[in-house]
Amino acid sequence: MMEEMYLQVTSGRGPKECNLAVRLVVDRMSSEADKNGVILTEMKAELLEGLPCSIIVRLTGCDVGLFVERWRGTICWVCKSPFRPLHKRKNWFVEIKSCHPPTEEKALDLKDVHFQSMRSSGAGGQHVNKVSSAIRATHRPSGVSVQVMDTRSQLQNKEIAIERLAERLEELARAKLHVAKEQQWRNQLEVKRGLAKRVFHGQKFIEQ
């Protein structure tokens, strides 16, 4: 059975060595994914001085859950700093957490919109009561709908409904994106430096 999951690999706003570890971890993860029939796609990366402090990856294939469990958690890279030769620290940590897919705003596709004409209500005289000029527009994928009876023209009401529906969907997309970004930011600030799930050594990134 095909599965799809998303992971965020983050340095937790650590030093440059941790950002390099993020790159090494994703490269190693990609190599193991190929061997296990899992497709790894890098969806989004945040760079600092040319190195990623965070990478979001999409994993698709069979037994993705088992593959993820081999990686999710704290990863430790034991190596002398390639940037600061005199630095005493040798243990560099990154965190791998489940996350939501990156959200992007998309243009409204009219194929996804159901239009329904209806009788207008309120002031307007007999013309309003006899002609179905009001329009309800419903976005099928999300269920969001708007109702417009601003004018006596059904065509004009339909155009207004499309504009308002697009605005409503954009507002919802921005809200979801804001929540996703906040969660990703919190992930980047929280790296558990306790018991590591996996430990790799040296610049060749060998697991021991």
mmCIF file of C-alpha atoms in Angstrom:
data_model
loop_
_atom_site.group_PDB
_atom_site.id
_atom_site.type_symbol
_atom_site.label_atom_id
_atom_site.label_comp_id
_atom_site.label_asym_id
_atom_site.label_seq_id
_atom_site.Cartn_x
_atom_site.Cartn_y
_atom_site.Cartn_z
ATOM 1 C CA MET A 1 0.000 0.000 0.000
ATOM 2 C CA MET A 2 1.386 3.393 -1.025
ATOM 3 C CA GLU A 3 2.019 5.867 1.789
ATOM 4 C CA GLU A 4 3.043 9.512 1.930
ATOM 5 C CA MET A 5 4.665 11.255 4.873
ATOM 6 C CA TYR A 6 6.555 14.501 5.478
ATOM 7 C CA LEU A 7 9.564 15.054 7.718
ATOM 8 C CA GLN A 8 11.419 18.182 8.788
ATOM 9 C CA VAL A 9 15.160 17.842 9.394
ATOM 10 C CA THR A 10 16.323 20.815 11.458
ATOM 11 C CA SER A 11 19.466 22.053 13.178
ATOM 12 C CA GLY A 12 17.407 23.858 15.814
ATOM 13 C CA ARG A 13 19.108 27.138 14.918
ATOM 14 C CA GLY A 14 22.380 25.536 15.903
ATOM 15 C CA PRO A 15 25.866 26.459 14.653
ATOM 16 C CA LYS A 16 27.128 25.974 11.107
ATOM 17 C CA GLU A 17 28.299 22.453 11.908
ATOM 18 C CA CYS A 18 24.711 21.447 12.706
ATOM 19 C CA ASN A 19 23.537 22.921 9.422
ATOM 20 C CA LEU A 20 26.106 20.796 7.608
ATOM 21 C CA ALA A 21 24.793 17.815 9.570
ATOM 22 C CA VAL A 22 21.291 18.549 8.215
ATOM 23 C CA ARG A 23 22.673 18.265 4.681
ATOM 24 C CA LEU A 24 24.530 15.045 5.474
ATOM 25 C CA VAL A 25 21.482 13.502 7.156
ATOM 26 C CA VAL A 26 19.189 14.218 4.199
ATOM 27 C CA ASP A 27 21.767 12.851 1.749
ATOM 28 C CA ARG A 28 22.109 9.666 3.816
ATOM 29 C CA MET A 29 18.338 9.421 4.181
ATOM 30 C CA SER A 30 17.949 9.747 0.403
ATOM 31 C CA SER A 31 20.478 6.960 -0.189
ATOM 32 C CA GLU A 32 18.691 4.627 2.228
ATOM 33 C CA ALA A 33 15.327 5.543 0.701
ATOM 34 C CA ASP A 34 16.517 4.404 -2.728
ATOM 35 C CA LYS A 35 17.592 1.058 -1.290
ATOM 36 C CA ASN A 36 14.203 0.594 0.407
ATOM 37 C CA GLY A 37 11.985 1.520 -2.520
ATOM 38 C CA VAL A 38 11.012 4.860 -0.984
ATOM 39 C CA ILE A 39 10.980 8.058 -3.036
ATOM 40 C CA LEU A 40 12.432 11.041 -1.173
ATOM 41 C CA THR A 41 11.724 14.518 -2.522
ATOM 42 C CA GLU A 42 13.135 17.686 -0.998
ATOM 43 C CA MET A 43 10.193 20.074 -0.784
ATOM 44 C CA LYS A 44 11.581 23.130 0.986
ATOM 45 C CA ALA A 45 14.920 24.234 2.401
ATOM 46 C CA GLU A 46 15.883 27.224 4.542
ATOM 47 C CA LEU A 47 19.495 28.234 4.014
ATOM 48 C CA LEU A 48 22.011 30.093 6.177
ATOM 49 C CA GLU A 49 25.393 30.892 4.649
ATOM 50 C CA GLY A 50 24.806 28.331 1.925
ATOM 51 C CA LEU A 51 23.894 25.468 4.272
ATOM 52 C CA PRO A 52 20.406 24.279 5.246
ATOM 53 C CA CYS A 53 19.230 24.883 8.790
ATOM 54 C CA SER A 54 15.975 23.120 7.851
ATOM 55 C CA ILE A 55 14.831 20.805 5.064
ATOM 56 C CA ILE A 56 11.323 19.423 4.586
ATOM 57 C CA VAL A 57 11.174 16.148 2.658
ATOM 58 C CA ARG A 58 8.299 14.125 1.233
ATOM 59 C CA LEU A 59 8.505 10.338 1.444
ATOM 60 C CA THR A 60 6.315 8.158 -0.762
ATOM 61 C CA GLY A 61 6.187 4.414 -1.320
ATOM 62 C CA CYS A 62 5.392 1.209 0.511
ATOM 63 C CA ASP A 63 6.334 0.801 4.182
ATOM 64 C CA VAL A 64 7.132 4.516 4.501
ATOM 65 C CA GLY A 65 6.081 4.360 8.146
ATOM 66 C CA LEU A 66 8.774 1.786 8.949
ATOM 67 C CA PHE A 67 11.381 3.845 7.121
ATOM 68 C CA VAL A 68 10.391 6.985 9.006
ATOM 69 C CA GLU A 69 10.662 5.236 12.373
ATOM 70 C CA ARG A 70 14.320 4.474 11.640
ATOM 71 C CA TRP A 71 15.007 8.190 11.348
ATOM 72 C CA ARG A 72 12.522 10.184 13.399
ATOM 73 C CA GLY A 73 14.153 11.586 16.533
ATOM 74 C CA THR A 74 17.568 13.048 17.393
ATOM 75 C CA ILE A 75 20.531 12.331 15.134
ATOM 76 C CA CYS A 76 24.078 12.847 16.413
ATOM 77 C CA TRP A 77 27.055 13.538 14.162
ATOM 78 C CA VAL A 78 30.411 13.011 15.908
ATOM 79 C CA CYS A 79 33.100 14.898 14.035
ATOM 80 C CA LYS A 80 35.771 17.521 14.531
ATOM 81 C CA SER A 81 34.498 20.837 13.219
ATOM 82 C CA PRO A 82 35.403 21.324 9.544
ATOM 83 C CA PHE A 83 34.942 25.081 10.036
ATOM 84 C CA ARG A 84 36.654 25.686 13.398
ATOM 85 C CA PRO A 85 39.719 23.392 13.741
ATOM 86 C CA LEU A 86 40.478 24.535 17.297
ATOM 87 C CA HIS A 87 36.915 24.084 18.540
ATOM 88 C CA LYS A 88 36.668 21.358 21.190
ATOM 89 C CA ARG A 89 33.079 20.321 20.542
ATOM 90 C CA LYS A 90 32.639 17.210 18.410
ATOM 91 C CA ASN A 91 28.982 16.254 18.903
ATOM 92 C CA TRP A 92 26.501 17.982 16.573
ATOM 93 C CA PHE A 93 22.782 17.311 16.791
ATOM 94 C CA VAL A 94 19.840 17.577 14.425
ATOM 95 C CA GLU A 95 16.196 16.694 14.991
ATOM 96 C CA ILE A 96 13.874 14.883 12.594
ATOM 97 C CA LYS A 97 10.157 15.452 13.178
ATOM 98 C CA SER A 98 6.919 14.718 11.363
ATOM 99 C CA CYS A 99 5.389 17.806 9.790
ATOM 100 C CA HIS A 100 2.684 19.001 7.437
ATOM 101 C CA PRO A 101 3.406 19.519 3.735
ATOM 102 C CA PRO A 102 4.420 23.044 2.721
ATOM 103 C CA THR A 103 1.333 25.083 1.847
ATOM 104 C CA GLU A 104 1.187 27.209 -1.279
ATOM 105 C CA GLU A 105 -1.556 29.548 -2.406
ATOM 106 C CA LYS A 106 -3.230 28.338 -5.595
ATOM 107 C CA ALA A 107 -5.403 30.203 -8.060
ATOM 108 C CA LEU A 108 -9.105 29.380 -7.929
ATOM 109 C CA ASP A 109 -10.005 26.771 -10.546
ATOM 110 C CA LEU A 110 -13.566 27.356 -11.769
ATOM 111 C CA LYS A 111 -13.857 23.617 -12.465
ATOM 112 C CA ASP A 112 -13.965 23.176 -8.677
ATOM 113 C CA VAL A 113 -16.801 25.679 -8.225
ATOM 114 C CA HIS A 114 -20.521 24.809 -8.254
ATOM 115 C CA PHE A 115 -22.843 27.692 -9.110
ATOM 116 C CA GLN A 116 -26.482 27.722 -8.033
ATOM 117 C CA SER A 117 -28.985 30.414 -9.023
ATOM 118 C CA MET A 118 -31.625 31.390 -6.506
ATOM 119 C CA ARG A 119 -34.317 33.982 -5.827
ATOM 120 C CA SER A 120 -33.024 37.188 -4.290
ATOM 121 C CA SER A 121 -34.579 38.345 -1.039
ATOM 122 C CA GLY A 122 -35.082 41.718 0.526
ATOM 123 C CA ALA A 123 -35.823 45.062 -1.125
ATOM 124 C CA GLY A 124 -36.077 45.278 -4.885
ATOM 125 C CA GLY A 125 -39.718 45.022 -5.872
ATOM 126 C CA GLN A 126 -41.425 42.419 -8.010
ATOM 127 C CA HIS A 127 -38.421 42.010 -10.324
ATOM 128 C CA VAL A 128 -36.318 40.645 -7.483
ATOM 129 C CA ASN A 129 -39.008 38.177 -6.496
ATOM 130 C CA LYS A 130 -39.632 36.816 -10.013
ATOM 131 C CA VAL A 131 -36.057 36.469 -11.350
ATOM 132 C CA SER A 132 -33.477 34.061 -9.905
ATOM 133 C CA SER A 133 -30.618 36.537 -10.047
ATOM 134 C CA ALA A 134 -28.828 35.657 -6.795
ATOM 135 C CA ILE A 135 -25.867 33.276 -7.011
ATOM 136 C CA ARG A 136 -24.401 30.831 -4.525
ATOM 137 C CA ALA A 137 -20.889 29.678 -5.396
ATOM 138 C CA THR A 138 -19.466 26.636 -3.579
ATOM 139 C CA HIS A 139 -15.868 25.456 -3.727
ATOM 140 C CA ARG A 140 -16.278 21.665 -3.808
ATOM 141 C CA PRO A 141 -12.876 20.605 -2.386
ATOM 142 C CA SER A 142 -13.172 22.802 0.723
ATOM 143 C CA GLY A 143 -16.922 23.250 1.044
ATOM 144 C CA VAL A 144 -16.525 27.030 1.327
ATOM 145 C CA SER A 145 -19.427 28.942 -0.223
ATOM 146 C CA VAL A 146 -20.536 32.535 -0.762
ATOM 147 C CA GLN A 147 -23.916 33.959 -1.698
ATOM 148 C CA VAL A 148 -24.252 37.154 -3.752
ATOM 149 C CA MET A 149 -27.395 39.160 -4.529
ATOM 150 C CA ASP A 150 -25.784 42.578 -4.945
ATOM 151 C CA THR A 151 -27.283 43.333 -8.357
ATOM 152 C CA ARG A 152 -30.251 42.339 -10.520
ATOM 153 C CA SER A 153 -27.850 40.843 -13.068
ATOM 154 C CA GLN A 154 -27.139 37.149 -12.585
ATOM 155 C CA LEU A 155 -23.923 37.494 -14.612
ATOM 156 C CA GLN A 156 -22.648 40.346 -12.446
ATOM 157 C CA ASN A 157 -23.537 38.468 -9.270
ATOM 158 C CA LYS A 158 -21.644 35.438 -10.582
ATOM 159 C CA GLU A 159 -18.541 37.545 -11.235
ATOM 160 C CA ILE A 160 -18.753 39.059 -7.755
ATOM 161 C CA ALA A 161 -19.217 35.591 -6.240
ATOM 162 C CA ILE A 162 -16.046 34.330 -7.957
ATOM 163 C CA GLU A 163 -14.054 37.279 -6.576
ATOM 164 C CA ARG A 164 -15.363 36.818 -3.050
ATOM 165 C CA LEU A 165 -14.863 33.062 -3.099
ATOM 166 C CA ALA A 166 -11.268 33.521 -4.252
ATOM 167 C CA GLU A 167 -10.676 36.042 -1.452
ATOM 168 C CA ARG A 168 -12.150 33.665 1.146
ATOM 169 C CA LEU A 169 -9.967 30.787 -0.024
ATOM 170 C CA GLU A 170 -6.869 32.991 -0.021
ATOM 171 C CA GLU A 171 -7.610 34.016 3.572
ATOM 172 C CA LEU A 172 -7.932 30.372 4.617
ATOM 173 C CA ALA A 173 -4.723 29.437 2.766
ATOM 174 C CA ARG A 174 -2.803 32.260 4.458
ATOM 175 C CA ALA A 175 -4.098 31.162 7.852
ATOM 176 C CA LYS A 176 -3.000 27.561 7.239
ATOM 177 C CA LEU A 177 0.391 28.739 5.976
ATOM 178 C CA HIS A 178 0.856 30.888 9.095
ATOM 179 C CA VAL A 179 0.106 27.925 11.376
ATOM 180 C CA ALA A 180 2.470 25.667 9.397
ATOM 181 C CA LYS A 181 5.282 28.232 9.518
ATOM 182 C CA GLU A 182 4.853 28.699 13.265
ATOM 183 C CA GLN A 183 5.089 24.942 13.811
ATOM 184 C CA GLN A 184 8.180 24.681 11.616
ATOM 185 C CA TRP A 185 9.760 27.542 13.550
ATOM 186 C CA ARG A 186 9.031 25.837 16.865
ATOM 187 C CA ASN A 187 10.564 22.640 15.482
ATOM 188 C CA GLN A 188 13.709 24.549 14.579
ATOM 189 C CA LEU A 189 14.018 25.914 18.098
ATOM 190 C CA GLU A 190 13.605 22.553 19.786
ATOM 191 C CA VAL A 191 16.341 19.967 19.291
ATOM 192 C CA LYS A 192 16.599 17.290 21.934
ATOM 193 C CA ARG A 193 20.246 16.628 22.674
ATOM 194 C CA GLY A 194 19.687 13.555 24.786
ATOM 195 C CA LEU A 195 19.674 9.953 23.644
ATOM 196 C CA ALA A 196 20.291 9.947 19.898
ATOM 197 C CA LYS A 197 18.257 7.690 17.601
ATOM 198 C CA ARG A 198 21.268 7.194 15.324
ATOM 199 C CA VAL A 199 24.916 8.236 15.555
ATOM 200 C CA PHE A 200 27.250 8.942 12.632
ATOM 201 C CA HIS A 201 31.002 9.587 12.730
ATOM 202 C CA GLY A 202 33.487 11.580 10.729
ATOM 203 C CA GLN A 203 33.241 13.525 7.496
ATOM 204 C CA LYS A 204 32.397 10.296 5.657
ATOM 205 C CA PHE A 205 29.283 10.080 7.856
ATOM 206 C CA ILE A 206 29.743 6.447 8.860
ATOM 207 C CA GLU A 207 27.202 4.953 11.288
ATOM 208 C CA GLN A 208 28.609 3.138 14.328
#
